[in-house]
mmCIF file of C-alpha atoms in Angstrom:
data_model
loop_
_atom_site.group_PDB
_atom_site.id
_atom_site.type_symbol
_atom_site.label_atom_id
_atom_site.label_comp_id
_atom_site.label_asym_id
_atom_site.label_seq_id
_atom_site.Cartn_x
_atom_site.Cartn_y
_atom_site.Cartn_z
ATOM 1 C CA UNK T 1 9.624 -27.550 -1.917
ATOM 2 C CA UNK T 2 11.554 -26.807 1.277
ATOM 3 C CA UNK T 3 14.366 -29.056 0.014
ATOM 4 C CA UNK T 4 14.985 -26.974 -3.121
ATOM 5 C CA UNK T 5 18.549 -25.954 -3.746
ATOM 6 C CA UNK T 6 18.574 -22.159 -3.882
ATOM 7 C CA UNK T 7 21.196 -20.721 -6.185
ATOM 8 C CA UNK T 8 23.356 -17.751 -5.198
ATOM 9 C CA UNK T 9 21.832 -14.291 -5.741
ATOM 10 C CA UNK T 10 21.715 -13.911 -9.488
ATOM 11 C CA UNK T 11 22.443 -10.207 -9.667
ATOM 12 C CA UNK T 12 23.820 -10.505 -13.187
ATOM 13 C CA UNK T 13 20.308 -11.263 -14.381
ATOM 14 C CA UNK T 14 19.163 -7.790 -13.344
ATOM 15 C CA UNK T 15 19.382 -4.655 -15.463
ATOM 16 C CA UNK T 16 19.634 -2.470 -12.360
ATOM 17 C CA UNK T 17 23.235 -1.734 -11.433
ATOM 18 C CA UNK T 18 24.665 -3.191 -8.232
ATOM 19 C CA UNK T 19 25.037 0.137 -6.442
ATOM 20 C CA UNK T 20 21.356 0.842 -6.981
ATOM 21 C CA UNK T 21 20.428 -2.697 -5.892
ATOM 22 C CA UNK T 22 22.312 -2.102 -2.651
ATOM 23 C CA UNK T 23 20.894 1.377 -2.090
ATOM 24 C CA UNK T 24 17.259 0.357 -2.586
ATOM 25 C CA UNK T 25 17.116 -3.204 -1.331
ATOM 26 C CA UNK T 26 20.167 -5.275 -0.446
ATOM 27 C CA UNK T 27 21.910 -2.917 1.981
ATOM 28 C CA UNK T 28 18.823 -0.876 2.896
ATOM 29 C CA UNK T 29 17.337 -1.448 6.326
ATOM 30 C CA UNK T 30 14.488 -0.196 8.457
ATOM 31 C CA UNK T 31 15.955 2.507 10.712
ATOM 32 C CA UNK T 32 15.027 2.718 14.376
ATOM 33 C CA UNK T 33 17.040 5.815 15.301
ATOM 34 C CA UNK T 34 17.903 8.956 13.373
ATOM 35 C CA UNK T 35 20.377 11.807 13.473
ATOM 36 C CA UNK T 36 18.977 15.320 13.852
ATOM 37 C CA UNK T 37 19.953 16.276 10.281
ATOM 38 C CA UNK T 38 16.766 17.738 8.807
ATOM 39 C CA UNK T 39 14.946 16.344 5.766
ATOM 40 C CA UNK T 40 14.044 19.461 3.830
ATOM 41 C CA UNK T 41 11.079 20.019 1.576
ATOM 42 C CA UNK T 42 13.149 19.887 -1.607
ATOM 43 C CA UNK T 43 14.164 16.330 -0.760
ATOM 44 C CA UNK T 44 10.554 15.307 -0.209
ATOM 45 C CA UNK T 45 9.592 16.959 -3.501
ATOM 46 C CA UNK T 46 12.355 15.029 -5.277
ATOM 47 C CA UNK T 47 11.103 11.745 -3.782
ATOM 48 C CA UNK T 48 7.531 12.505 -4.818
ATOM 49 C CA UNK T 49 8.683 13.467 -8.293
ATOM 50 C CA UNK T 50 10.516 10.138 -8.638
ATOM 51 C CA UNK T 51 7.692 7.853 -7.534
ATOM 52 C CA UNK T 52 4.627 9.781 -8.661
ATOM 53 C CA UNK T 53 4.274 7.740 -11.853
ATOM 54 C CA UNK T 54 4.027 4.407 -10.061
ATOM 55 C CA UNK T 55 0.906 2.593 -11.295
ATOM 56 C CA UNK T 56 -2.421 2.340 -9.466
ATOM 57 C CA UNK T 57 -5.714 0.796 -10.560
ATOM 58 C CA UNK T 58 -7.638 3.284 -12.715
ATOM 59 C CA UNK T 59 -4.787 5.722 -12.043
ATOM 60 C CA UNK T 60 -6.611 6.562 -8.816
ATOM 61 C CA UNK T 61 -3.545 7.559 -6.731
ATOM 62 C CA UNK T 62 -5.388 7.506 -3.386
ATOM 63 C CA UNK T 63 -2.290 7.973 -1.185
ATOM 64 C CA UNK T 64 -2.143 11.190 0.822
ATOM 65 C CA UNK T 65 0.928 12.104 2.843
ATOM 66 C CA UNK T 66 0.793 14.287 5.936
ATOM 67 C CA UNK T 67 4.283 15.307 7.046
ATOM 68 C CA UNK T 68 4.716 16.045 10.727
ATOM 69 C CA UNK T 69 7.638 18.428 10.921
ATOM 70 C CA UNK T 70 6.935 20.841 13.773
ATOM 71 C CA UNK T 71 7.327 19.905 17.411
ATOM 72 C CA UNK T 72 3.661 20.658 18.215
ATOM 73 C CA UNK T 73 2.482 18.419 15.353
ATOM 74 C CA UNK T 74 4.737 15.592 16.494
ATOM 75 C CA UNK T 75 3.463 15.988 20.044
ATOM 76 C CA UNK T 76 -0.072 15.338 18.809
ATOM 77 C CA UNK T 77 1.018 12.003 17.315
ATOM 78 C CA UNK T 78 3.095 10.517 20.124
ATOM 79 C CA UNK T 79 0.256 9.564 22.509
ATOM 80 C CA UNK T 80 -1.270 7.377 19.784
ATOM 81 C CA UNK T 81 1.887 5.301 19.234
ATOM 82 C CA UNK T 82 2.755 1.991 20.808
ATOM 83 C CA UNK T 83 5.406 2.505 23.477
ATOM 84 C CA UNK T 84 8.113 0.907 21.324
ATOM 85 C CA UNK T 85 7.546 3.453 18.556
ATOM 86 C CA UNK T 86 7.403 6.608 20.678
ATOM 87 C CA UNK T 87 11.045 7.503 21.318
ATOM 88 C CA UNK T 88 12.273 6.854 17.807
ATOM 89 C CA UNK T 89 9.431 8.920 16.374
ATOM 90 C CA UNK T 90 10.095 11.788 18.750
ATOM 91 C CA UNK T 91 13.734 11.728 17.611
ATOM 92 C CA UNK T 92 13.152 11.478 13.851
ATOM 93 C CA UNK T 93 13.519 14.672 11.788
ATOM 94 C CA UNK T 94 10.339 13.883 9.852
ATOM 95 C CA UNK T 95 7.372 11.563 10.308
ATOM 96 C CA UNK T 96 4.920 10.863 7.486
ATOM 97 C CA UNK T 97 1.331 9.872 8.197
ATOM 98 C CA UNK T 98 0.322 7.744 5.200
ATOM 99 C CA UNK T 99 -3.386 7.721 4.470
ATOM 100 C CA UNK T 100 -5.797 6.578 1.761
ATOM 101 C CA UNK T 101 -8.470 8.951 0.443
ATOM 102 C CA UNK T 102 -11.686 6.906 0.184
ATOM 103 C CA UNK T 103 -13.221 9.587 -2.048
ATOM 104 C CA UNK T 104 -10.584 9.051 -4.737
ATOM 105 C CA UNK T 105 -13.342 8.507 -7.297
ATOM 106 C CA UNK T 106 -14.077 12.242 -7.285
ATOM 107 C CA UNK T 107 -10.783 12.777 -9.147
ATOM 108 C CA UNK T 108 -11.425 10.188 -11.878
ATOM 109 C CA UNK T 109 -12.839 12.626 -14.453
ATOM 110 C CA UNK T 110 -9.379 14.241 -14.446
ATOM 111 C CA UNK T 111 -7.165 11.194 -13.757
ATOM 112 C CA UNK T 112 -8.969 8.623 -15.942
ATOM 113 C CA UNK T 113 -10.461 10.913 -18.586
ATOM 114 C CA UNK T 114 -11.018 8.292 -21.312
ATOM 115 C CA UNK T 115 -13.818 6.726 -19.217
ATOM 116 C CA UNK T 116 -16.090 9.675 -18.495
ATOM 117 C CA UNK T 117 -18.566 7.579 -16.486
ATOM 118 C CA UNK T 118 -15.982 6.017 -14.183
ATOM 119 C CA UNK T 119 -16.636 8.262 -11.205
ATOM 120 C CA UNK T 120 -20.290 7.240 -11.078
ATOM 121 C CA UNK T 121 -19.516 3.513 -11.009
ATOM 122 C CA UNK T 122 -18.110 4.001 -7.520
ATOM 123 C CA UNK T 123 -20.333 6.734 -6.123
ATOM 124 C CA UNK T 124 -22.742 4.294 -4.475
ATOM 125 C CA UNK T 125 -20.148 1.780 -3.292
ATOM 126 C CA UNK T 126 -18.260 3.140 -0.275
ATOM 127 C CA UNK T 127 -17.085 -0.340 0.808
ATOM 128 C CA UNK T 128 -15.618 -1.078 -2.611
ATOM 129 C CA UNK T 129 -14.012 2.357 -2.704
ATOM 130 C CA UNK T 130 -12.387 1.823 0.669
ATOM 131 C CA UNK T 131 -10.985 -1.563 -0.378
ATOM 132 C CA UNK T 132 -9.541 -0.054 -3.558
ATOM 133 C CA UNK T 133 -8.202 2.936 -1.629
ATOM 134 C CA UNK T 134 -6.394 0.676 0.837
ATOM 135 C CA UNK T 135 -4.916 -1.568 -1.856
ATOM 136 C CA UNK T 136 -3.721 1.196 -4.143
ATOM 137 C CA UNK T 137 -2.426 3.472 -1.391
ATOM 138 C CA UNK T 138 -0.430 0.532 0.003
ATOM 139 C CA UNK T 139 1.124 -0.059 -3.423
ATOM 140 C CA UNK T 140 2.038 3.627 -3.456
ATOM 141 C CA UNK T 141 3.587 3.328 0.006
ATOM 142 C CA UNK T 142 5.769 0.560 -1.417
ATOM 143 C CA UNK T 143 6.941 2.901 -4.181
ATOM 144 C CA UNK T 144 7.409 5.723 -1.661
ATOM 145 C CA UNK T 145 9.602 3.618 0.597
ATOM 146 C CA UNK T 146 11.822 2.811 -2.372
ATOM 147 C CA UNK T 147 11.848 6.533 -3.203
ATOM 148 C CA UNK T 148 12.977 7.489 0.302
ATOM 149 C CA UNK T 149 15.883 5.089 -0.054
ATOM 150 C CA UNK T 150 16.597 6.466 -3.540
ATOM 151 C CA UNK T 151 17.147 9.837 -1.865
ATOM 152 C CA UNK T 152 19.844 8.287 0.308
ATOM 153 C CA UNK T 153 17.598 8.436 3.352
ATOM 154 C CA UNK T 154 16.414 5.691 5.674
ATOM 155 C CA UNK T 155 12.757 4.846 6.208
ATOM 156 C CA UNK T 156 11.250 3.550 9.403
ATOM 157 C CA UNK T 157 7.735 2.301 8.594
ATOM 158 C CA UNK T 158 5.545 1.612 11.630
ATOM 159 C CA UNK T 159 2.249 -0.218 12.016
ATOM 160 C CA UNK T 160 2.122 -0.059 15.827
ATOM 161 C CA UNK T 161 -0.270 2.798 16.607
ATOM 162 C CA UNK T 162 -3.896 3.501 17.446
ATOM 163 C CA UNK T 163 -5.350 3.957 13.973
ATOM 164 C CA UNK T 164 -8.669 5.403 15.092
ATOM 165 C CA UNK T 165 -6.868 7.859 17.364
ATOM 166 C CA UNK T 166 -4.535 9.070 14.615
ATOM 167 C CA UNK T 167 -7.457 9.443 12.207
ATOM 168 C CA UNK T 168 -9.442 11.501 14.738
ATOM 169 C CA UNK T 169 -6.416 13.641 15.502
ATOM 170 C CA UNK T 170 -5.292 14.438 11.956
ATOM 171 C CA UNK T 171 -8.128 13.529 9.574
ATOM 172 C CA UNK T 172 -11.385 14.548 11.257
ATOM 173 C CA UNK T 173 -13.057 14.815 7.831
ATOM 174 C CA UNK T 174 -13.676 11.045 7.900
ATOM 175 C CA UNK T 175 -12.585 10.519 4.305
ATOM 176 C CA UNK T 176 -9.078 9.271 5.054
ATOM 177 C CA UNK T 177 -7.916 5.911 6.411
ATOM 178 C CA UNK T 178 -4.477 5.936 8.000
ATOM 179 C CA UNK T 179 -2.527 2.860 6.852
ATOM 180 C CA UNK T 180 0.994 3.333 8.142
ATOM 181 C CA UNK T 181 3.437 5.810 9.664
ATOM 182 C CA UNK T 182 6.961 6.314 8.380
ATOM 183 C CA UNK T 183 9.887 8.019 10.031
ATOM 184 C CA UNK T 184 12.324 9.478 7.503
ATOM 185 C CA UNK T 185 15.874 10.688 8.055
ATOM 186 C CA UNK T 186 19.532 9.849 8.270
ATOM 187 C CA UNK T 187 20.165 6.727 10.336
ATOM 188 C CA UNK T 188 21.932 7.141 13.658
ATOM 189 C CA UNK T 189 24.768 4.729 14.519
ATOM 190 C CA UNK T 190 22.381 2.646 16.635
ATOM 191 C CA UNK T 191 19.642 2.600 13.961
ATOM 192 C CA UNK T 192 19.809 -1.075 13.052
ATOM 193 C CA UNK T 193 18.413 -4.216 14.570
ATOM 194 C CA UNK T 194 19.476 -7.667 13.477
ATOM 195 C CA UNK T 195 18.090 -8.587 10.050
ATOM 196 C CA UNK T 196 15.128 -10.921 10.511
ATOM 197 C CA UNK T 197 14.789 -14.076 8.397
ATOM 198 C CA UNK T 198 13.053 -13.907 5.052
ATOM 199 C CA UNK T 199 11.015 -16.595 3.324
ATOM 200 C CA UNK T 200 12.760 -18.577 0.611
ATOM 201 C CA UNK T 201 11.761 -18.448 -3.016
ATOM 202 C CA UNK T 202 10.017 -21.813 -2.867
ATOM 203 C CA UNK T 203 7.950 -20.688 0.128
ATOM 204 C CA UNK T 204 6.694 -17.602 -1.712
ATOM 205 C CA UNK T 205 6.538 -18.568 -5.389
ATOM 206 C CA UNK T 206 4.781 -21.513 -6.996
ATOM 207 C CA UNK T 207 4.302 -22.279 -10.671
ATOM 208 C CA UNK T 208 1.501 -23.791 -12.748
ATOM 209 C CA UNK K 1 -2.329 24.958 -2.711
ATOM 210 C CA UNK K 2 -3.275 24.415 -6.356
ATOM 211 C CA UNK K 3 -1.463 27.656 -7.222
ATOM 212 C CA UNK K 4 1.899 26.467 -5.914
ATOM 213 C CA UNK K 5 4.828 26.873 -8.250
ATOM 214 C CA UNK K 6 6.285 23.404 -8.744
ATOM 215 C CA UNK K 7 10.001 23.370 -9.388
ATOM 216 C CA UNK K 8 11.608 21.191 -12.064
ATOM 217 C CA UNK K 9 12.315 17.562 -11.131
ATOM 218 C CA UNK K 10 15.143 17.789 -8.640
ATOM 219 C CA UNK K 11 16.977 14.619 -9.637
ATOM 220 C CA UNK K 12 20.246 15.946 -8.250
ATOM 221 C CA UNK K 13 18.788 15.615 -4.785
ATOM 222 C CA UNK K 14 18.573 11.851 -5.199
ATOM 223 C CA UNK K 15 21.351 9.373 -4.451
ATOM 224 C CA UNK K 16 19.993 6.942 -7.048
ATOM 225 C CA UNK K 17 21.705 7.384 -10.412
ATOM 226 C CA UNK K 18 19.709 8.709 -13.347
ATOM 227 C CA UNK K 19 19.788 5.481 -15.354
ATOM 228 C CA UNK K 20 18.244 3.626 -12.416
ATOM 229 C CA UNK K 21 15.665 6.394 -11.895
ATOM 230 C CA UNK K 22 14.622 5.990 -15.526
ATOM 231 C CA UNK K 23 14.582 2.191 -15.424
ATOM 232 C CA UNK K 24 12.462 1.933 -12.283
ATOM 233 C CA UNK K 25 10.216 4.984 -12.430
ATOM 234 C CA UNK K 26 10.651 7.807 -14.925
ATOM 235 C CA UNK K 27 10.731 5.853 -18.188
ATOM 236 C CA UNK K 28 8.962 2.744 -16.868
ATOM 237 C CA UNK K 29 5.383 2.197 -17.973
ATOM 238 C CA UNK K 30 2.579 -0.291 -17.521
ATOM 239 C CA UNK K 31 2.760 -2.633 -20.538
ATOM 240 C CA UNK K 32 -0.400 -3.743 -22.315
ATOM 241 C CA UNK K 33 1.190 -6.039 -24.906
ATOM 242 C CA UNK K 34 4.210 -8.336 -24.752
ATOM 243 C CA UNK K 35 6.592 -10.119 -27.078
ATOM 244 C CA UNK K 36 6.717 -13.912 -26.869
ATOM 245 C CA UNK K 37 10.223 -13.874 -25.369
ATOM 246 C CA UNK K 38 9.957 -16.094 -22.292
ATOM 247 C CA UNK K 39 10.607 -14.957 -18.723
ATOM 248 C CA UNK K 40 12.577 -17.834 -17.275
ATOM 249 C CA UNK K 41 12.682 -19.035 -13.709
ATOM 250 C CA UNK K 42 16.169 -17.671 -13.091
ATOM 251 C CA UNK K 43 14.894 -14.177 -13.809
ATOM 252 C CA UNK K 44 12.018 -14.587 -11.380
ATOM 253 C CA UNK K 45 14.429 -15.914 -8.759
ATOM 254 C CA UNK K 46 16.671 -12.884 -9.274
ATOM 255 C CA UNK K 47 13.694 -10.536 -8.823
ATOM 256 C CA UNK K 48 12.623 -12.310 -5.649
ATOM 257 C CA UNK K 49 16.171 -12.249 -4.344
ATOM 258 C CA UNK K 50 16.336 -8.471 -4.912
ATOM 259 C CA UNK K 51 13.068 -7.537 -3.217
ATOM 260 C CA UNK K 52 12.757 -10.209 -0.531
ATOM 261 C CA UNK K 53 14.162 -7.934 2.171
ATOM 262 C CA UNK K 54 11.538 -5.234 1.697
ATOM 263 C CA UNK K 55 9.980 -4.440 5.081
ATOM 264 C CA UNK K 56 6.594 -5.675 6.333
ATOM 265 C CA UNK K 57 4.916 -5.221 9.710
ATOM 266 C CA UNK K 58 6.220 -7.843 12.131
ATOM 267 C CA UNK K 59 8.258 -9.211 9.230
ATOM 268 C CA UNK K 60 5.120 -11.143 8.277
ATOM 269 C CA UNK K 61 5.769 -11.319 4.488
ATOM 270 C CA UNK K 62 2.231 -12.453 3.623
ATOM 271 C CA UNK K 63 2.599 -12.143 -0.173
ATOM 272 C CA UNK K 64 2.345 -15.396 -2.133
ATOM 273 C CA UNK K 65 2.997 -15.472 -5.872
ATOM 274 C CA UNK K 66 1.431 -18.025 -8.173
ATOM 275 C CA UNK K 67 3.040 -17.925 -11.618
ATOM 276 C CA UNK K 68 0.860 -19.056 -14.510
ATOM 277 C CA UNK K 69 3.275 -20.262 -17.142
ATOM 278 C CA UNK K 70 1.629 -23.186 -18.921
ATOM 279 C CA UNK K 71 -1.135 -22.793 -21.465
ATOM 280 C CA UNK K 72 -3.609 -24.907 -19.458
ATOM 281 C CA UNK K 73 -3.004 -22.794 -16.328
ATOM 282 C CA UNK K 74 -3.496 -19.563 -18.285
ATOM 283 C CA UNK K 75 -6.699 -20.950 -19.780
ATOM 284 C CA UNK K 76 -8.114 -21.371 -16.268
ATOM 285 C CA UNK K 77 -7.543 -17.670 -15.533
ATOM 286 C CA UNK K 78 -8.889 -16.044 -18.684
ATOM 287 C CA UNK K 79 -12.637 -16.528 -18.046
ATOM 288 C CA UNK K 80 -12.302 -14.601 -14.773
ATOM 289 C CA UNK K 81 -10.764 -11.485 -16.375
ATOM 290 C CA UNK K 82 -12.555 -8.380 -17.527
ATOM 291 C CA UNK K 83 -12.758 -8.365 -21.317
ATOM 292 C CA UNK K 84 -10.154 -5.593 -21.609
ATOM 293 C CA UNK K 85 -7.570 -7.700 -19.750
ATOM 294 C CA UNK K 86 -8.116 -11.010 -21.570
ATOM 295 C CA UNK K 87 -6.113 -10.665 -24.779
ATOM 296 C CA UNK K 88 -3.074 -9.061 -23.241
ATOM 297 C CA UNK K 89 -2.967 -11.739 -20.553
ATOM 298 C CA UNK K 90 -3.308 -14.548 -23.078
ATOM 299 C CA UNK K 91 -0.363 -13.020 -24.959
ATOM 300 C CA UNK K 92 1.953 -12.394 -21.994
ATOM 301 C CA UNK K 93 4.784 -14.873 -21.410
ATOM 302 C CA UNK K 94 4.059 -14.952 -17.683
ATOM 303 C CA UNK K 95 1.164 -13.928 -15.445
ATOM 304 C CA UNK K 96 1.529 -13.692 -11.669
ATOM 305 C CA UNK K 97 -1.451 -14.135 -9.358
ATOM 306 C CA UNK K 98 -0.600 -12.034 -6.294
ATOM 307 C CA UNK K 99 -2.250 -13.206 -3.098
ATOM 308 C CA UNK K 100 -2.095 -12.561 0.638
ATOM 309 C CA UNK K 101 -1.876 -15.468 3.090
ATOM 310 C CA UNK K 102 -4.296 -14.670 5.926
ATOM 311 C CA UNK K 103 -2.633 -17.329 8.105
ATOM 312 C CA UNK K 104 0.673 -15.485 8.056
ATOM 313 C CA UNK K 105 0.727 -15.537 11.866
ATOM 314 C CA UNK K 106 1.606 -19.253 11.791
ATOM 315 C CA UNK K 107 5.083 -18.304 10.544
ATOM 316 C CA UNK K 108 5.796 -15.688 13.235
ATOM 317 C CA UNK K 109 7.696 -18.019 15.582
ATOM 318 C CA UNK K 110 10.263 -18.306 12.811
ATOM 319 C CA UNK K 111 9.999 -14.823 11.221
ATOM 320 C CA UNK K 112 9.645 -12.732 14.396
ATOM 321 C CA UNK K 113 11.507 -14.943 16.886
ATOM 322 C CA UNK K 114 12.251 -12.276 19.503
ATOM 323 C CA UNK K 115 8.534 -12.144 20.405
ATOM 324 C CA UNK K 116 7.693 -15.781 21.120
ATOM 325 C CA UNK K 117 4.038 -15.035 21.913
ATOM 326 C CA UNK K 118 3.330 -13.046 18.748
ATOM 327 C CA UNK K 119 1.552 -15.837 16.887
ATOM 328 C CA UNK K 120 -1.033 -16.188 19.627
ATOM 329 C CA UNK K 121 -1.931 -12.471 19.622
ATOM 330 C CA UNK K 122 -3.480 -12.997 16.201
ATOM 331 C CA UNK K 123 -4.843 -16.537 16.453
ATOM 332 C CA UNK K 124 -8.315 -15.383 17.517
ATOM 333 C CA UNK K 125 -8.517 -12.329 15.244
ATOM 334 C CA UNK K 126 -9.152 -13.422 11.641
ATOM 335 C CA UNK K 127 -10.455 -9.974 10.623
ATOM 336 C CA UNK K 128 -7.346 -8.228 11.942
ATOM 337 C CA UNK K 129 -5.134 -10.826 10.268
ATOM 338 C CA UNK K 130 -6.834 -10.306 6.942
ATOM 339 C CA UNK K 131 -6.433 -6.517 7.148
ATOM 340 C CA UNK K 132 -2.724 -6.888 7.978
ATOM 341 C CA UNK K 133 -2.309 -9.492 5.239
ATOM 342 C CA UNK K 134 -3.834 -7.182 2.646
ATOM 343 C CA UNK K 135 -1.779 -4.147 3.712
ATOM 344 C CA UNK K 136 1.556 -5.912 3.924
ATOM 345 C CA UNK K 137 1.102 -8.011 0.788
ATOM 346 C CA UNK K 138 0.223 -4.827 -1.127
ATOM 347 C CA UNK K 139 3.440 -3.179 0.114
ATOM 348 C CA UNK K 140 5.295 -6.262 -1.110
ATOM 349 C CA UNK K 141 3.568 -6.002 -4.508
ATOM 350 C CA UNK K 142 4.921 -2.448 -4.709
ATOM 351 C CA UNK K 143 8.457 -3.746 -4.091
ATOM 352 C CA UNK K 144 7.878 -6.598 -6.561
ATOM 353 C CA UNK K 145 6.775 -4.260 -9.325
ATOM 354 C CA UNK K 146 9.971 -2.254 -8.842
ATOM 355 C CA UNK K 147 11.886 -5.553 -8.910
ATOM 356 C CA UNK K 148 10.326 -6.601 -12.218
ATOM 357 C CA UNK K 149 11.468 -3.316 -13.707
ATOM 358 C CA UNK K 150 14.904 -3.776 -12.132
ATOM 359 C CA UNK K 151 15.186 -6.966 -14.196
ATOM 360 C CA UNK K 152 14.628 -4.918 -17.347
ATOM 361 C CA UNK K 153 11.156 -6.344 -17.774
ATOM 362 C CA UNK K 154 7.805 -4.599 -18.018
ATOM 363 C CA UNK K 155 4.973 -5.184 -15.564
ATOM 364 C CA UNK K 156 1.292 -5.023 -16.399
ATOM 365 C CA UNK K 157 -0.604 -4.972 -13.090
ATOM 366 C CA UNK K 158 -4.361 -5.592 -13.386
ATOM 367 C CA UNK K 159 -7.226 -5.122 -10.966
ATOM 368 C CA UNK K 160 -10.022 -5.921 -13.429
ATOM 369 C CA UNK K 161 -10.997 -9.523 -12.655
ATOM 370 C CA UNK K 162 -13.506 -11.557 -10.665
ATOM 371 C CA UNK K 163 -11.657 -11.937 -7.379
ATOM 372 C CA UNK K 164 -13.921 -14.615 -5.941
ATOM 373 C CA UNK K 165 -13.670 -16.603 -9.156
ATOM 374 C CA UNK K 166 -9.864 -16.467 -9.223
ATOM 375 C CA UNK K 167 -9.694 -17.451 -5.553
ATOM 376 C CA UNK K 168 -11.991 -20.447 -6.116
ATOM 377 C CA UNK K 169 -10.010 -21.504 -9.173
ATOM 378 C CA UNK K 170 -6.487 -21.263 -7.765
ATOM 379 C CA UNK K 171 -6.741 -21.032 -3.967
ATOM 380 C CA UNK K 172 -9.522 -23.386 -2.878
ATOM 381 C CA UNK K 173 -7.893 -23.673 0.575
ATOM 382 C CA UNK K 174 -9.633 -20.441 1.597
ATOM 383 C CA UNK K 175 -6.565 -18.984 3.283
ATOM 384 C CA UNK K 176 -5.481 -16.720 0.410
ATOM 385 C CA UNK K 177 -6.950 -13.439 -0.800
ATOM 386 C CA UNK K 178 -6.093 -12.499 -4.367
ATOM 387 C CA UNK K 179 -5.181 -8.803 -4.526
ATOM 388 C CA UNK K 180 -3.879 -8.203 -8.040
ATOM 389 C CA UNK K 181 -2.696 -9.893 -11.232
ATOM 390 C CA UNK K 182 0.488 -8.911 -13.014
ATOM 391 C CA UNK K 183 1.613 -9.738 -16.529
ATOM 392 C CA UNK K 184 5.399 -9.817 -16.859
ATOM 393 C CA UNK K 185 7.498 -9.787 -20.014
ATOM 394 C CA UNK K 186 9.201 -7.760 -22.693
ATOM 395 C CA UNK K 187 6.973 -4.997 -24.014
ATOM 396 C CA UNK K 188 5.739 -5.301 -27.594
ATOM 397 C CA UNK K 189 5.938 -2.208 -29.836
ATOM 398 C CA UNK K 190 2.253 -1.466 -29.168
ATOM 399 C CA UNK K 191 2.574 -1.955 -25.383
ATOM 400 C CA UNK K 192 2.041 1.636 -24.327
ATOM 401 C CA UNK K 193 -0.985 3.800 -23.805
ATOM 402 C CA UNK K 194 -0.754 7.534 -23.290
ATOM 403 C CA UNK K 195 0.625 8.451 -19.841
ATOM 404 C CA UNK K 196 -2.283 9.504 -17.639
ATOM 405 C CA UNK K 197 -2.039 12.631 -15.472
ATOM 406 C CA UNK K 198 -0.559 12.409 -11.996
ATOM 407 C CA UNK K 199 -1.454 14.434 -8.937
ATOM 408 C CA UNK K 200 0.850 17.318 -8.085
ATOM 409 C CA UNK K 201 2.972 17.439 -4.963
ATOM 410 C CA UNK K 202 0.661 19.904 -3.251
ATOM 411 C CA UNK K 203 -2.350 17.663 -3.927
ATOM 412 C CA UNK K 204 -0.675 14.680 -2.273
ATOM 413 C CA UNK K 205 1.573 16.121 0.438
ATOM 414 C CA UNK K 206 0.689 18.481 3.252
ATOM 415 C CA UNK K 207 2.813 19.602 6.196
ATOM 416 C CA UNK K 208 2.142 20.359 9.847
#
């Protein structure tokens, strides 16, 4: 399959206009430095309002977002980051801690009302709940990242941190699993690294 | 926080135009029935081309997509589905099996070339690799779902299936974990169920 001839990007096959394609995907990049222009709460509300309807299994919506805005809150996070993530996080106007609520089943009577017994299916299965929480919250992070870009902002998702440390620091209740961190803001002039290679279609997609 | 006054959707705060907001999120719905209009390979290539640059940790890109197009391939999947997912999948023009490659680290020398030792960090840690594979592939499924909608198609993601059975049937190599299935096509007139309730901003987002 590696010898496949890959045709030019077939943007005319998409219903989404080219400006939106560029904003969300083609020109969008992970930012590694930010200006000090604040990201205000109305912008975050607009992003949430845009992506809130993204689908999750059983409509469970396990993603929880903790925004670190104040300097003292940010200072609590920095020691748990890998060294390469520390400076850019200290300099970002907003950092989101993205976590999955493993007790999402408690909301099912309200969120999945046509199956009144659904909550009880999961009550005795904490391992299954955690797996579902991680999967569905990660889907929601995908939608959220697109939403941040839809607001004209740049996202800087980060996996390099001490997960257990961040959970102890910010979620001592034990019912949240921290999946990812995301800096959010306007990119600084030195925000970009070289684009890394992506897998080709034939390396990702196969057909039966 | 439940008493918060939630302002009207602040679409003017978004850079994404309103038609694109509707196409990708606000008017988009999970489809449960499809017309028999085919989804051809050029459309799938255009979707992949749009979303391929979505970010993953260490640029690992662990998502693999197996498209079930032929009737014999579809017939192999149906016995593994929950009864509620069987008819709509049999009637969809295309079903994608969405899997994570747990040996994603083997591609790091190519995908993350500025850290030549990166592959070896993960060689002895299959549990850590699987967790990263599941997280990053789920992020990529989020981008992919947005991409399907960007093509003017409807997605029908499904979690109700026998995961072990689907893995045995389609990925006997043991290096793939099946995370989700997704029907793709044009929605039939009876495609929609009632929109289920979503969590409010104050139930999802908190600020420090």
